[in-house]
Each structure stands twice: as structure tokens, then as C-alpha cells.
Coordinates of C-alpha atoms in Angstrom, one line a residue:
Chain A
M1435 CA 66.4 55.8 75.7
L1436 CA 67.2 51.4 76.5
K1437 CA 70.8 50.8 77.7
G1438 CA 72.7 47.8 77.5
F1439 CA 75.0 45.1 75.8
V1440 CA 74.7 43.0 72.9
H1441 CA 74.6 38.5 73.3
K1442 CA 74.1 38.6 69.3
Y1443 CA 73.5 35.1 67.2
G1444 CA 73.1 34.5 63.9
A1445 CA 70.1 34.0 61.2
N1446 CA 67.2 32.0 62.1
V1447 CA 67.1 31.9 66.1
D1448 CA 64.1 29.9 66.3
T1449 CA 60.8 29.6 69.2
D1450 CA 62.2 26.7 70.6
A1451 CA 66.0 28.0 70.8
I1452 CA 64.4 31.2 72.8
I1453 CA 62.5 28.6 74.9
P1454 CA 62.4 25.4 74.9
A1455 CA 58.7 23.3 74.6
R1456 CA 59.3 21.1 77.5
Y1457 CA 59.0 24.2 79.7
L1458 CA 54.9 24.9 78.5
N1459 CA 54.0 23.1 80.7
V1460 CA 54.8 26.6 83.4
S1461 CA 53.6 30.2 81.8
T1462 CA 54.6 32.6 84.5
P1463 CA 57.4 35.3 82.9
D1464 CA 60.2 34.1 85.8
E1465 CA 60.0 31.1 85.6
L1466 CA 60.2 30.7 81.4
A1467 CA 62.8 33.8 81.5
R1468 CA 64.9 31.0 82.9
H1469 CA 65.8 28.9 80.4
C1470 CA 65.9 31.7 78.3
M1471 CA 67.8 30.5 74.9
E1472 CA 68.8 27.8 76.6
D1473 CA 68.4 25.7 73.5
I1474 CA 71.7 27.1 72.4
D1475 CA 73.3 29.7 75.1
L1476 CA 73.5 27.8 78.2
E1477 CA 75.5 30.8 79.8
F1478 CA 73.0 33.8 78.3
V1479 CA 70.7 33.1 82.2
S1480 CA 73.7 33.8 84.0
K1481 CA 75.6 36.8 81.6
V1482 CA 72.3 38.8 81.0
K1483 CA 71.6 42.0 83.2
P1484 CA 68.9 44.2 82.5
G1485 CA 68.9 46.3 80.3
D1486 CA 71.2 44.0 77.7
I1487 CA 70.1 43.8 74.1
I1488 CA 70.2 40.6 72.1
V1489 CA 71.3 41.5 67.8
A1490 CA 70.8 39.1 65.3
T1491 CA 70.7 38.0 61.7
S1492 CA 67.6 37.0 59.9
N1493 CA 64.5 35.2 60.4
F1494 CA 64.7 36.0 64.6
G1495 CA 62.0 33.9 66.1
C1496 CA 61.3 31.6 64.0
G1497 CA 58.7 29.0 64.6
S1498 CA 55.8 28.7 67.0
S1499 CA 53.6 31.3 68.1
R1500 CA 54.1 31.2 71.4
E1501 CA 54.4 34.2 73.2
H1502 CA 56.2 32.3 75.6
A1503 CA 59.1 33.7 73.6
P1504 CA 58.9 37.5 73.5
I1505 CA 57.7 36.7 77.6
A1506 CA 60.8 34.6 78.3
I1507 CA 63.1 37.4 77.3
K1508 CA 61.6 40.8 78.0
A1509 CA 61.9 38.8 81.8
S1510 CA 64.6 38.2 81.6
G1511 CA 65.6 42.0 81.7
V1512 CA 66.5 42.4 77.9
S1513 CA 65.4 45.3 76.6
A1514 CA 65.4 45.3 72.4
V1515 CA 65.8 42.8 70.5
I1516 CA 67.5 43.9 66.9
A1517 CA 68.2 41.4 64.1
D1518 CA 68.5 42.0 59.5
S1519 CA 64.1 40.3 60.0
F1520 CA 61.7 39.1 62.9
A1521 CA 59.8 35.5 61.8
R1522 CA 56.1 37.5 61.4
I1523 CA 54.2 35.6 64.7
F1524 CA 57.2 36.6 67.0
F1525 CA 57.5 40.5 65.6
R1526 CA 53.8 41.2 66.1
N1527 CA 53.5 38.8 69.9
A1528 CA 56.2 41.6 71.0
I1529 CA 54.3 44.0 69.7
N1530 CA 51.7 43.3 71.5
I1531 CA 53.6 42.9 74.8
G1532 CA 56.3 45.6 74.8
L1533 CA 58.7 44.0 73.6
P1534 CA 60.9 46.5 71.3
L1535 CA 61.2 45.3 68.0
L1536 CA 64.9 46.8 65.3
E1537 CA 65.2 46.2 62.0
S1538 CA 68.8 47.0 61.1
P1539 CA 71.7 44.8 59.4
E1540 CA 73.7 47.9 59.5
A1541 CA 73.6 48.0 63.4
V1542 CA 73.5 44.1 63.5
S1543 CA 76.4 43.4 60.9
A1544 CA 78.3 46.7 63.1
T1545 CA 78.3 45.0 66.0
E1546 CA 79.6 42.1 68.3
T1547 CA 78.4 40.6 72.2
G1548 CA 79.7 42.6 74.3
D1549 CA 79.1 45.9 72.7
E1550 CA 76.9 48.9 74.3
L1551 CA 74.4 49.9 72.6
E1552 CA 72.1 53.1 73.3
I1553 CA 68.7 53.5 71.7
D1554 CA 66.4 55.7 71.3
L1555 CA 63.0 53.6 70.2
A1556 CA 60.9 57.2 69.8
S1557 CA 63.7 57.8 66.1
G1558 CA 64.8 54.8 65.8
T1559 CA 68.4 55.9 66.4
I1560 CA 70.6 52.7 67.3
R1561 CA 74.0 53.8 69.1
N1562 CA 76.8 51.4 69.5
T1563 CA 79.0 53.2 72.1
T1564 CA 81.4 50.7 72.4
R1565 CA 82.7 51.7 68.4
G1566 CA 80.9 55.3 68.0
L1567 CA 78.9 54.4 65.6
S1568 CA 75.3 55.0 64.7
F1569 CA 72.6 53.8 62.7
S1570 CA 68.2 54.4 62.2
A1571 CA 66.0 51.5 62.6
K1572 CA 63.1 51.0 59.5
P1573 CA 60.7 52.6 61.2
Y1574 CA 57.0 50.7 62.6
P1575 CA 54.4 51.2 60.0
E1576 CA 52.1 54.0 61.2
F1577 CA 49.3 50.9 62.3
M1578 CA 51.6 49.6 65.0
S1579 CA 52.7 52.7 66.3
Q1580 CA 49.7 53.6 67.0
I1581 CA 48.8 50.2 69.0
I1582 CA 52.6 51.3 70.5
Q1583 CA 51.8 54.7 71.6
A1584 CA 48.5 52.7 73.3
G1585 CA 50.9 50.4 75.1
G1586 CA 50.5 47.3 73.9
L1587 CA 47.5 45.2 71.7
I1588 CA 45.0 44.8 75.9
E1589 CA 45.3 48.6 75.5
Y1590 CA 44.3 49.9 72.3
T1591 CA 41.8 47.4 72.7
R1592 CA 40.7 48.2 75.8
L1593 CA 40.1 52.1 74.3
K1594 CA 37.9 50.3 71.2
I1595 CA 35.9 48.2 73.4
A1596 CA 35.1 51.9 74.8
G1597 CA 34.2 53.6 71.8
G1598 CA 37.6 55.2 71.6
N1599 CA 38.5 56.4 68.5
T1600 CA 41.9 54.0 67.5
D1601 CA 42.3 55.3 64.8
K1602 CA 43.3 57.9 62.7
Chain B
M990 CA 43.3 40.3 43.6
N991 CA 43.9 36.8 44.7
L992 CA 43.0 34.2 47.1
A993 CA 44.4 36.0 49.7
E994 CA 43.2 39.3 49.1
K995 CA 39.5 38.2 48.4
I996 CA 38.7 36.5 51.5
L997 CA 40.7 39.9 53.3
A998 CA 38.7 42.1 51.4
S999 CA 35.6 40.2 52.2
H1000 CA 35.9 39.8 56.1
A1001 CA 37.1 42.9 56.6
G1002 CA 34.1 44.9 54.7
L1003 CA 36.3 46.3 51.7
D1004 CA 35.4 45.9 48.1
H1005 CA 39.2 45.9 47.5
V1006 CA 42.8 46.0 49.1
E1007 CA 46.4 45.8 48.9
P1008 CA 49.5 44.3 50.3
G1009 CA 50.9 46.0 53.3
Q1010 CA 46.8 47.6 53.7
F1011 CA 45.9 47.2 57.2
I1012 CA 42.9 46.0 57.5
N1013 CA 40.5 44.4 60.4
G1014 CA 38.6 41.7 59.3
K1015 CA 35.4 40.0 61.9
V1016 CA 36.7 36.4 62.3
D1017 CA 35.1 33.7 61.6
V1018 CA 36.7 30.9 64.3
I1019 CA 39.8 31.8 67.4
L1020 CA 41.9 28.8 68.6
A1021 CA 43.5 27.7 70.7
N1022 CA 45.3 25.4 73.2
D1023 CA 46.8 24.4 76.2
I1024 CA 50.1 26.1 75.7
T1025 CA 48.8 29.5 74.2
A1026 CA 45.0 29.4 75.4
P1027 CA 46.1 30.0 79.3
I1028 CA 48.3 33.2 78.4
A1029 CA 44.9 34.8 76.6
I1030 CA 42.2 34.0 79.5
R1031 CA 45.2 35.6 81.1
E1032 CA 45.0 38.3 79.4
F1033 CA 41.3 38.8 78.1
W1034 CA 40.2 39.1 81.8
K1035 CA 42.4 42.6 81.9
F1036 CA 40.0 43.8 79.7
G1037 CA 37.2 43.9 82.5
L1038 CA 34.6 42.0 80.3
E1039 CA 32.3 39.3 81.6
K1040 CA 31.8 37.5 78.5
V1041 CA 34.1 36.8 74.9
F1042 CA 32.5 37.5 72.0
D1043 CA 30.8 34.9 70.6
P1044 CA 31.6 31.7 72.8
K1045 CA 30.4 29.7 69.4
K1046 CA 33.7 30.4 66.8
I1047 CA 35.6 29.6 69.8
V1048 CA 37.4 26.4 70.2
F1049 CA 40.1 25.3 72.6
V1050 CA 41.7 21.9 72.1
P1051 CA 44.6 20.6 74.6
D1052 CA 46.3 18.5 72.6
H1053 CA 49.8 19.4 73.7
F1054 CA 50.2 18.2 77.2
V1055 CA 47.2 15.2 77.4
P1056 CA 47.2 13.2 78.7
N1057 CA 48.5 15.8 81.2
K1058 CA 52.0 14.5 82.0
D1059 CA 52.4 15.9 85.4
I1060 CA 50.5 18.5 87.5
A1061 CA 51.6 21.9 86.2
S1062 CA 50.2 20.3 82.9
A1063 CA 47.4 19.3 84.2
E1064 CA 46.4 22.9 85.9
Q1065 CA 47.4 25.0 83.0
A1066 CA 44.2 22.5 80.8
K1067 CA 42.2 22.6 83.7
I1068 CA 42.6 26.4 83.0
L1069 CA 40.7 25.4 79.4
R1070 CA 38.2 24.1 81.1
E1071 CA 37.1 26.0 83.5
F1072 CA 36.6 29.1 81.9
A1073 CA 35.0 27.1 78.4
R1074 CA 32.7 25.7 80.6
A1075 CA 31.7 29.1 82.1
Q1076 CA 32.1 31.0 78.9
G1077 CA 30.2 28.0 76.5
V1078 CA 33.0 27.7 74.1
N1079 CA 34.1 24.6 72.0
F1080 CA 36.1 22.8 74.2
F1081 CA 37.7 19.5 72.8
E1082 CA 38.6 17.0 76.1
C1083 CA 41.2 14.0 76.3
G1084 CA 39.2 11.0 74.5
Q1085 CA 36.6 13.0 72.8
M1086 CA 39.5 15.1 70.9
G1087 CA 42.9 15.0 68.5
V1088 CA 45.0 17.2 67.3
E1089 CA 43.9 21.3 67.5
H1090 CA 44.6 21.2 63.1
V1091 CA 43.3 17.6 62.6
I1092 CA 40.0 18.0 64.5
L1093 CA 38.8 21.8 63.3
H1094 CA 37.6 20.5 59.7
E1095 CA 37.1 17.6 60.5
K1096 CA 33.9 18.4 62.5
G1097 CA 33.2 21.2 60.4
L1098 CA 33.7 24.2 62.8
V1099 CA 35.9 25.2 59.7
V1100 CA 35.1 25.9 55.6
P1101 CA 35.9 27.3 52.9
G1102 CA 35.8 31.0 53.0
D1103 CA 36.8 31.3 56.4
L1104 CA 39.2 33.9 58.6
V1105 CA 40.8 32.0 61.5
I1106 CA 42.9 32.8 64.1
G1107 CA 44.9 31.0 66.4
A1108 CA 47.2 31.0 68.8
D1109 CA 49.2 28.2 66.8
S1110 CA 51.2 28.6 64.3
H1111 CA 50.0 25.5 62.1
T1112 CA 46.9 27.3 62.7
C1113 CA 47.4 28.2 58.8
T1114 CA 46.4 24.0 57.6
Y1115 CA 42.7 25.3 57.1
G1116 CA 44.0 27.2 54.0
A1117 CA 43.9 23.8 52.7
L1118 CA 39.7 24.5 52.2
G1119 CA 39.4 28.0 51.2
A1120 CA 39.9 29.3 54.4
F1121 CA 42.8 32.3 55.7
A1122 CA 44.3 30.4 58.2
T1123 CA 47.0 32.3 60.9
G1124 CA 48.7 31.6 63.4
M1125 CA 49.6 34.4 65.8
G1126 CA 50.0 35.2 69.6
S1127 CA 47.8 34.6 72.6
T1128 CA 47.1 37.9 73.1
D1129 CA 45.9 38.5 69.8
I1130 CA 43.7 35.8 70.7
A1131 CA 42.2 37.9 73.6
S1132 CA 42.1 40.8 71.9
A1133 CA 40.3 38.9 68.9
M1134 CA 38.1 36.5 72.0
A1135 CA 37.3 40.4 73.9
T1136 CA 35.4 41.7 70.1
G1137 CA 35.4 39.2 67.2
D1138 CA 38.0 40.5 64.8
I1139 CA 41.2 41.7 64.4
W1140 CA 44.1 43.8 63.4
M1141 CA 46.2 42.1 60.0
K1142 CA 47.9 43.8 57.2
V1143 CA 47.7 42.4 53.9
P1144 CA 50.8 39.7 52.6
P1145 CA 51.5 40.0 49.1
T1146 CA 51.4 36.3 48.0
I1147 CA 53.7 34.4 46.2
K1148 CA 51.8 31.6 44.0
F1149 CA 53.4 27.8 43.2
V1150 CA 52.3 26.2 40.3
F1151 CA 53.0 22.6 40.8
R1152 CA 52.8 20.1 36.7
G1153 CA 53.0 16.9 35.8
K1154 CA 52.5 13.9 37.2
L1155 CA 53.4 12.8 40.5
P1156 CA 55.1 9.9 41.1
K1157 CA 54.0 6.6 43.2
Y1158 CA 55.0 7.4 46.8
V1159 CA 55.1 10.9 45.9
S1160 CA 52.9 12.8 48.4
G1161 CA 52.1 16.8 49.4
K1162 CA 54.4 16.1 52.7
D1163 CA 57.4 15.6 50.0
L1164 CA 55.8 18.4 47.8
I1165 CA 56.2 21.3 49.5
L1166 CA 60.0 20.5 51.9
H1167 CA 61.2 20.5 48.2
T1168 CA 59.9 23.8 48.1
I1169 CA 61.4 24.6 51.6
G1170 CA 64.0 23.5 50.7
D1171 CA 64.0 25.0 47.0
I1172 CA 62.7 29.0 49.0
G1173 CA 64.4 28.1 52.5
V1174 CA 62.6 29.2 55.7
D1175 CA 62.1 33.0 55.2
G1176 CA 61.8 32.7 51.6
A1177 CA 57.7 33.6 52.2
L1178 CA 58.5 35.5 55.2
Y1179 CA 55.0 38.0 56.2
A1180 CA 54.0 36.5 52.8
A1181 CA 51.2 34.4 51.4
M1182 CA 51.5 30.9 49.4
E1183 CA 49.2 29.9 47.3
F1184 CA 49.2 26.5 45.2
A1185 CA 47.7 25.2 42.2
G1186 CA 48.7 23.3 39.4
E1187 CA 47.1 20.2 38.2
A1188 CA 49.6 18.0 40.6
I1189 CA 47.6 20.2 43.0
E1190 CA 43.9 19.5 41.4
R1191 CA 44.5 15.8 41.6
L1192 CA 45.6 16.0 45.3
S1193 CA 44.0 15.0 48.1
L1194 CA 42.3 16.8 50.7
E1195 CA 44.8 15.8 53.4
G1196 CA 48.1 16.3 51.5
R1197 CA 46.4 20.0 51.1
F1198 CA 46.4 20.3 54.3
T1199 CA 50.1 19.0 54.7
M1200 CA 51.0 21.6 52.8
A1201 CA 49.0 24.1 54.0
N1202 CA 50.4 23.4 57.9
M1203 CA 54.2 23.9 56.5
A1204 CA 53.6 27.0 54.8
I1205 CA 54.5 29.3 58.4
E1206 CA 57.8 26.7 58.0
A1207 CA 59.3 28.6 54.9
G1208 CA 57.7 32.3 57.0
A1209 CA 54.3 32.4 55.2
K1210 CA 51.6 34.2 57.0
A1211 CA 49.3 31.6 55.7
G1212 CA 49.3 28.9 52.5
L1213 CA 46.7 28.3 50.4
F1214 CA 44.7 26.8 48.3
Y1215 CA 41.5 27.4 46.1
A1216 CA 38.3 25.8 47.6
D1217 CA 37.4 23.3 44.7
K1218 CA 35.1 20.3 44.5
K1219 CA 37.2 17.8 47.0
A1220 CA 37.1 20.9 49.6
V1221 CA 33.6 21.9 48.9
S1222 CA 32.3 18.6 49.4
Y1223 CA 34.8 17.6 52.7
A1224 CA 33.1 20.8 54.1
K1225 CA 29.3 20.7 53.5
G1226 CA 29.6 17.2 55.4
R1227 CA 29.8 18.0 58.7
S1228 CA 29.2 22.4 58.5
E1229 CA 26.1 23.8 58.4
R1230 CA 27.6 26.7 58.6
K1231 CA 28.0 27.9 54.5
P1232 CA 30.6 27.8 52.6
V1233 CA 32.1 30.9 51.2
V1234 CA 34.4 29.8 47.3
F1235 CA 36.7 32.8 47.3
E1236 CA 38.4 32.5 43.1
P1237 CA 42.1 34.2 42.6
D1238 CA 41.0 36.9 39.6
A1239 CA 42.9 36.0 36.2
D1240 CA 44.8 39.0 36.0
A1241 CA 45.5 38.3 40.1
V1242 CA 49.2 40.3 41.3
Y1243 CA 51.6 38.0 42.9
Q1244 CA 55.1 39.2 44.5
Q1245 CA 56.1 36.0 42.5
I1246 CA 55.6 32.5 41.2
Y1247 CA 57.3 29.5 41.5
E1248 CA 56.6 26.3 39.0
Y1249 CA 58.2 23.0 39.2
D1250 CA 57.2 20.2 37.5
V1251 CA 56.6 17.1 39.7
S1252 CA 56.7 14.0 37.5
L1253 CA 60.2 13.4 38.4
L1254 CA 59.8 14.2 42.3
E1255 CA 61.3 12.2 45.1
P1256 CA 60.1 11.3 47.8
Q1257 CA 61.6 14.4 50.3
V1258 CA 63.4 14.2 53.9
A1259 CA 64.9 17.6 55.8
L1260 CA 68.2 17.0 57.6
P1261 CA 68.6 18.5 61.2
H1262 CA 68.2 21.1 61.7
L1263 CA 65.6 23.9 60.0
P1264 CA 62.9 22.7 57.2
S1265 CA 64.4 23.9 54.5
N1266 CA 67.7 21.7 55.0
V1267 CA 66.2 19.4 52.5
K1268 CA 66.9 17.0 49.9
P1269 CA 66.2 13.8 47.7
V1270 CA 65.9 10.1 50.1
S1271 CA 68.1 8.7 47.7
Q1272 CA 70.9 11.8 48.4
V1273 CA 70.3 11.5 52.4
G1274 CA 73.4 9.1 52.3
R1275 CA 73.7 6.1 55.7
V1276 CA 71.0 7.2 58.5
Y1277 CA 70.7 5.2 61.7
L1278 CA 67.2 5.7 63.4
D1279 CA 66.9 5.4 66.9
Q1280 CA 63.1 6.2 66.5
V1281 CA 60.2 6.9 63.8
V1282 CA 57.2 9.1 65.1
I1283 CA 54.5 8.5 62.8
G1284 CA 51.5 11.4 63.5
S1285 CA 50.7 15.0 64.6
C1286 CA 49.4 17.9 62.6
T1287 CA 51.4 17.9 59.9
N1288 CA 50.7 13.9 58.9
G1289 CA 48.1 11.9 61.2
R1290 CA 45.0 11.8 59.3
F1291 CA 43.7 8.8 57.9
E1292 CA 45.5 8.7 54.1
D1293 CA 49.2 8.7 56.3
L1294 CA 47.4 6.1 58.6
Q1295 CA 47.0 4.1 55.8
S1296 CA 50.2 5.0 53.4
A1297 CA 51.9 3.6 56.7
A1298 CA 49.7 0.5 57.5
M1299 CA 50.8 -0.3 52.9
V1300 CA 54.3 -0.3 54.1
L1301 CA 54.1 -2.1 57.4
N1302 CA 51.9 -4.5 56.8
G1303 CA 53.1 -8.0 57.1
K1304 CA 56.6 -6.7 58.6
K1305 CA 58.3 -6.2 61.4
V1306 CA 59.9 -2.7 62.2
N1307 CA 63.6 -3.0 63.3
S1308 CA 64.5 -4.4 66.6
N1309 CA 67.0 -1.2 67.1
L1310 CA 64.3 1.3 67.3
R1311 CA 60.7 1.9 68.5
C1312 CA 57.9 3.7 66.1
I1313 CA 55.3 5.5 67.7
I1314 CA 52.3 5.6 65.6
I1315 CA 49.8 8.4 66.7
P1316 CA 46.7 9.0 65.7
G1317 CA 45.5 13.1 64.8
S1318 CA 42.1 12.4 66.3
Q1319 CA 39.3 9.5 67.9
Q1320 CA 37.1 10.1 64.4
V1321 CA 41.1 9.3 62.8
Y1322 CA 41.6 5.7 65.7
L1323 CA 38.5 4.3 64.1
E1324 CA 38.6 4.1 61.3
A1325 CA 42.8 3.0 60.8
L1326 CA 40.6 0.7 63.7
K1327 CA 38.0 -0.5 61.4
A1328 CA 39.8 -0.5 58.9
G1329 CA 42.8 -3.7 60.4
Y1330 CA 45.7 -0.3 60.3
I1331 CA 46.0 -0.8 64.2
E1332 CA 46.5 -4.4 64.3
I1333 CA 49.1 -4.1 61.4
F1334 CA 50.5 -1.2 63.3
I1335 CA 51.1 -3.5 66.8
Q1336 CA 52.2 -7.0 65.1
A1337 CA 54.4 -5.0 63.3
G1338 CA 55.9 -3.9 67.0
C1339 CA 54.5 -0.2 66.6
A1340 CA 53.4 1.7 69.5
V1341 CA 49.7 3.1 68.9
S1342 CA 49.2 6.5 70.7
T1343 CA 45.9 8.1 72.1
P1344 CA 46.1 11.6 69.8
T1345 CA 48.4 13.9 71.1
C1346 CA 51.2 16.2 70.3
G1347 CA 52.9 16.1 72.7
P1348 CA 56.6 14.3 70.7
C1349 CA 56.4 16.4 67.7
L1350 CA 57.2 19.2 70.1
G1351 CA 59.5 17.5 73.2
G1352 CA 56.6 17.6 75.4
H1353 CA 56.4 13.9 76.0
M1354 CA 55.3 10.3 74.4
G1355 CA 58.8 10.0 72.9
I1356 CA 61.6 12.6 73.8
L1357 CA 65.6 11.9 72.5
A1358 CA 68.0 12.0 75.0
A1359 CA 71.0 13.0 73.6
G1360 CA 72.6 11.8 69.9
E1361 CA 69.5 9.6 69.7
K1362 CA 67.9 10.7 65.6
C1363 CA 64.2 10.2 64.5
L1364 CA 62.8 10.4 61.5
A1365 CA 59.0 12.2 61.9
T1366 CA 56.1 13.1 59.8
T1367 CA 56.3 16.2 62.1
N1368 CA 57.2 19.3 60.8
R1369 CA 59.6 21.2 62.9
N1370 CA 63.4 19.4 62.7
F1371 CA 64.8 22.7 65.2
V1372 CA 67.3 22.4 67.7
G1373 CA 65.9 20.5 71.1
R1374 CA 62.6 19.7 69.0
M1375 CA 62.2 16.2 70.4
G1376 CA 64.4 16.6 73.7
S1377 CA 67.5 16.4 74.3
P1378 CA 69.0 19.6 72.1
K1379 CA 72.2 17.2 71.1
S1380 CA 69.8 14.6 69.0
E1381 CA 68.8 15.0 65.4
V1382 CA 64.6 15.4 64.0
Y1383 CA 63.9 14.3 60.7
L1384 CA 61.4 14.6 58.7
S1385 CA 59.4 12.8 55.8
S1386 CA 56.1 11.3 54.8
P1387 CA 54.8 8.9 56.2
A1388 CA 55.2 6.2 54.0
V1389 CA 59.2 7.2 54.2
A1390 CA 59.2 7.2 57.8
A1391 CA 57.7 3.3 57.3
A1392 CA 59.7 2.2 55.2
S1393 CA 62.9 3.6 56.8
A1394 CA 60.9 2.0 60.6
I1395 CA 61.5 -1.6 58.8
V1396 CA 64.7 -1.5 57.3
G1397 CA 65.8 1.5 60.9
K1398 CA 68.2 3.3 58.9
I1399 CA 66.2 6.2 56.5
V1400 CA 65.1 4.8 53.1
S1401 CA 61.9 5.0 50.5
P1402 CA 59.2 3.1 50.0
A1403 CA 60.5 2.4 46.7
D1404 CA 63.6 0.1 48.4
L1405 CA 61.8 -2.3 50.2
S1406 CA 60.6 -4.1 47.3

């Protein structure tokens, strides 16, 4: 069960906003986390607490393929991102490194900054305990669930290399 | 099947694929750069393997922070260099290289029919050659370097048909900006874009590279063109590998079809802070500029420099701004030099740089201060993209950028005469 307070943003939060390219001359998670969300929310880094949840409207993570973006979010302590929709590469990168993403426009529209959320990843249930509301996120495609169950793409591929049966 | 489905089916060893289907595809080219490769290498070692699956299919291009701007970026480039030497993967060093999405096809590493994955979102550029090319992150690249294949979901395809003859000064950049302006930055989210029509058939390959390059700015997984004679002969002259031409079936299924008549289209400009915030140049209003950048993986090819040189020939850059011109590769630089364009640029008062992606992503070589405005031929104008979060980036073709550099504000080249 994931639990934390909400930091809410709007549409098209791009990878330059999540981690500006001027900091990409390094790739250590802790250093990247120090600048997470800097260009749209200078205070995010000082406000964010372990377990917190980012909520945004459509097309979260658009732009660059830089995996530094989900890495920075995860390293800053954020436990999950909920949005109306995610940009394709960001979605893939986040799943690959084990940052949970949930699509639920209903949960997004009923949630504001400061609300407390509880997320049950197995069932995709999102509970807004501040407002007493409950939502269901769109389930992961079967194939992606396999990657998540394996513990991320590296573990999934390790199984494949070892000849393990990764297909259903 | 449409173009994307045909290429993906072929690489997955299947007769037929459908949108939404998960496949495992054998990749022909795996690309990473100085920002994304260090993480890919770090993840690759976690497999416990000693060697990559096939070094000939892997390409590393340090191009974002090169020539290295500081110690940290030099350390990043060193990680690529050492891995590439030890593993024997393709590596393009500063001085013989260029912007990744300018040199891969220039050097014949990508041919029509390929499946290309790259840890850079603009990997979709190679769709201009009839390859299925898409951007991913470093962990995906690490996995592919180990196994030679990659999982993918077959995307639905949206078709864009461009009819009519392109007016003077209207280029591939204007077509793609107009399209993104029409459908929005998530207009093709999770989908492939397939470009067709008589305007596309007449368009140069360089114009097609520009269009495919920006497919990601509409959220697309790939931007695809049928590999016609122009594309095939381009590839044949550069690669020993045989091009494979896939053609969409007459009864191919598309999620949606957009049709545009381009015969009255004006040059287009994307205003801050989204590539979809597009207006015809005549409706942009008075925007005085502090900087103009002509280059990048979007518009740093020979035809782009030619287009800028035609406008700048015999003119001077406005004294209120600086104009930075960056050839996309050493080859482009040399050809522009031989054609006399570099002299035109220097006589006009432009700064001409060795190939780099530096300014496009606010890395180095053209960073903006707070309050400054830049017109660039690059692909993104997000907040803080080229420097200060309080600066503004506008996007256009090289011809519009060059004309605006002369006047000092955003104008059409047609306004100069």
C-alpha cells in the first residue's frame, strides 16, 4: 500500500520541467533529485516527503527520452504518479525502473494539492482519504504486469537471458 | 497492413500484427548518446554479461555536451568512449562526428526497412527513410544491447495526406509545425504517424527527416514515410546493407486520416512554450529577438544551411541579436564550406560552431538569460529549454530564422524583398 500527500500539476508537464537538461551532465539519482520539478515548481524539492504522490492532468512526461526524469521523481521520494494520460516514452521508462504510474482522470479531477491518497497497486484502487473518495485506475496491460512482477525490465531480461519462461 | 505494421511484423517474424498487440522485435540499430548511454551502460552490467549481443548494431554518439563543456560532461563522454572501445561498438568522436540524428543515416548506418531504437526521443527521424525508428529510455537500450531484441506494442497509425504544391519558403518544417499545431502535442499519443501525398512525394529527403524528427512532439511513437526512389538511392550510396522497402497495403487500416491542402500554406512559427502553439508567420506579431539558432537534429542538414545562406547572402545580422549556426555533421560543415555558405554566414556576422546539440536543450553554446527571446530551428520550446526558465523559444524553418536574424524580429523571408 502506497500512502502520501499530493503535489498536483496541469497538462503537458514535460521532461525539461521534471529535470532540466542543464543538470544532465550527471546521472546519479540523488543529484538529479535535487533539481526535480525545478522549472515548474521551485519549492517541490523542499516540500516533497517520502511516499508523496504527483498528480497531473494529460500527457505527463512529454518530451525527451531521458530516463533521468522518472529517476529524479523516484529518488525524490515520490511513490507514484497519477495522471489523465502519460507520454509514451516516460510511461515505458517509469515501468522499467519501477516507478508506479496510474491513469485515472476521475481521481485526478477529484484531487487537489495537499490531499492524502492511498494506492493499492495490486487492485489499482486509489483512495482519497482527505475527501473519502475511491477510484479505480486503468489496469496495466498483461505484458507490462509481467515486467512489473519480475521487478523491472532488467530482472525481466535477466530471466529471459537465463532461459526462464517470461511468456505466458 | 499499414507501413508501421508491416515493418514491425517483419521484425517480429510474424505474417500479421494489429494495433495493441505486444511483439518482440529484432533490432537493426541501437543508439545512445552522452546523456543516455552512461545509464544504459550502468544497467547493462547488471546482466552479468561480458559482451553486447552485436557491437556492429550499436552506435554511441556523444553530441549533447560536446566538445565537453565541463568536467562532469567529460566524465560522461569518457564512459561511452571506454565502453565503446572495449566492446567494439560504433563510436563517433568529436571532430569526426555530428548530431546523432544527422549522422546515422548520413553514414549509412540506417537503411529503409530497419527497426531502430534509440535512447533519444528524436530517434523517430529515421522514419524518413522508411525505417520504424522510435525513442526509448536507457534501461530499454541496456536490455536490447544484451539480447538484440525489444518488446513493443504495435501502435495504431494516423495518416497525414498533404496535397498541392508547396509555396516558396514553405518547407518540411512548416508542414510538421502546421500538423502539430492542428492535432496538439498529444494528438498522436501512442500512435504512429504516416505521411503521404503529392507534396510529400516532391519533398526532399531532408525535408522528410525534419518532419519525422518532430513526430515525437505530437506524442507519436514513430513518423513514417514510404521509402521511394529518393530514399532508396540515398541509402544505397552509403550502406552495404540492402534496403528493404515496405509499402502500405491499399486496404490498410488507419485510426484516423487528416488531409491538408498546402498550396496556400504560409511559413509557420511555434510560439512559447509548446511546439503546438503554432501560428502562420504573418500572425505572430512583433517579436524582437535576442538570439537566432540555426542547426540541430531537426534542421542542421545541408539543405537547411543552404536555405539560410540564400537568405543571408550579402546581408548583415541585426546588431541587436546574435545568430548561431551549427552544421549537423562534419560532412554538412565541409559541404557548406565548399559551397561558400560558411563564408556567407561569417560575413553576415553569424557565429559558426562545430556540430553539437548544445543550445537546443540548454546544454551549452547559446544559453539564454532571463527575459531573452530566441528563434530556433530546433524542435522544442518548453519552459527553460534553452536556458533560463524566464526565457522564450520560438521555432521555425531555417529560412524564417535567417530572415528574422537580419531584421531583428520574427519575419517571413518574403518580407525582405
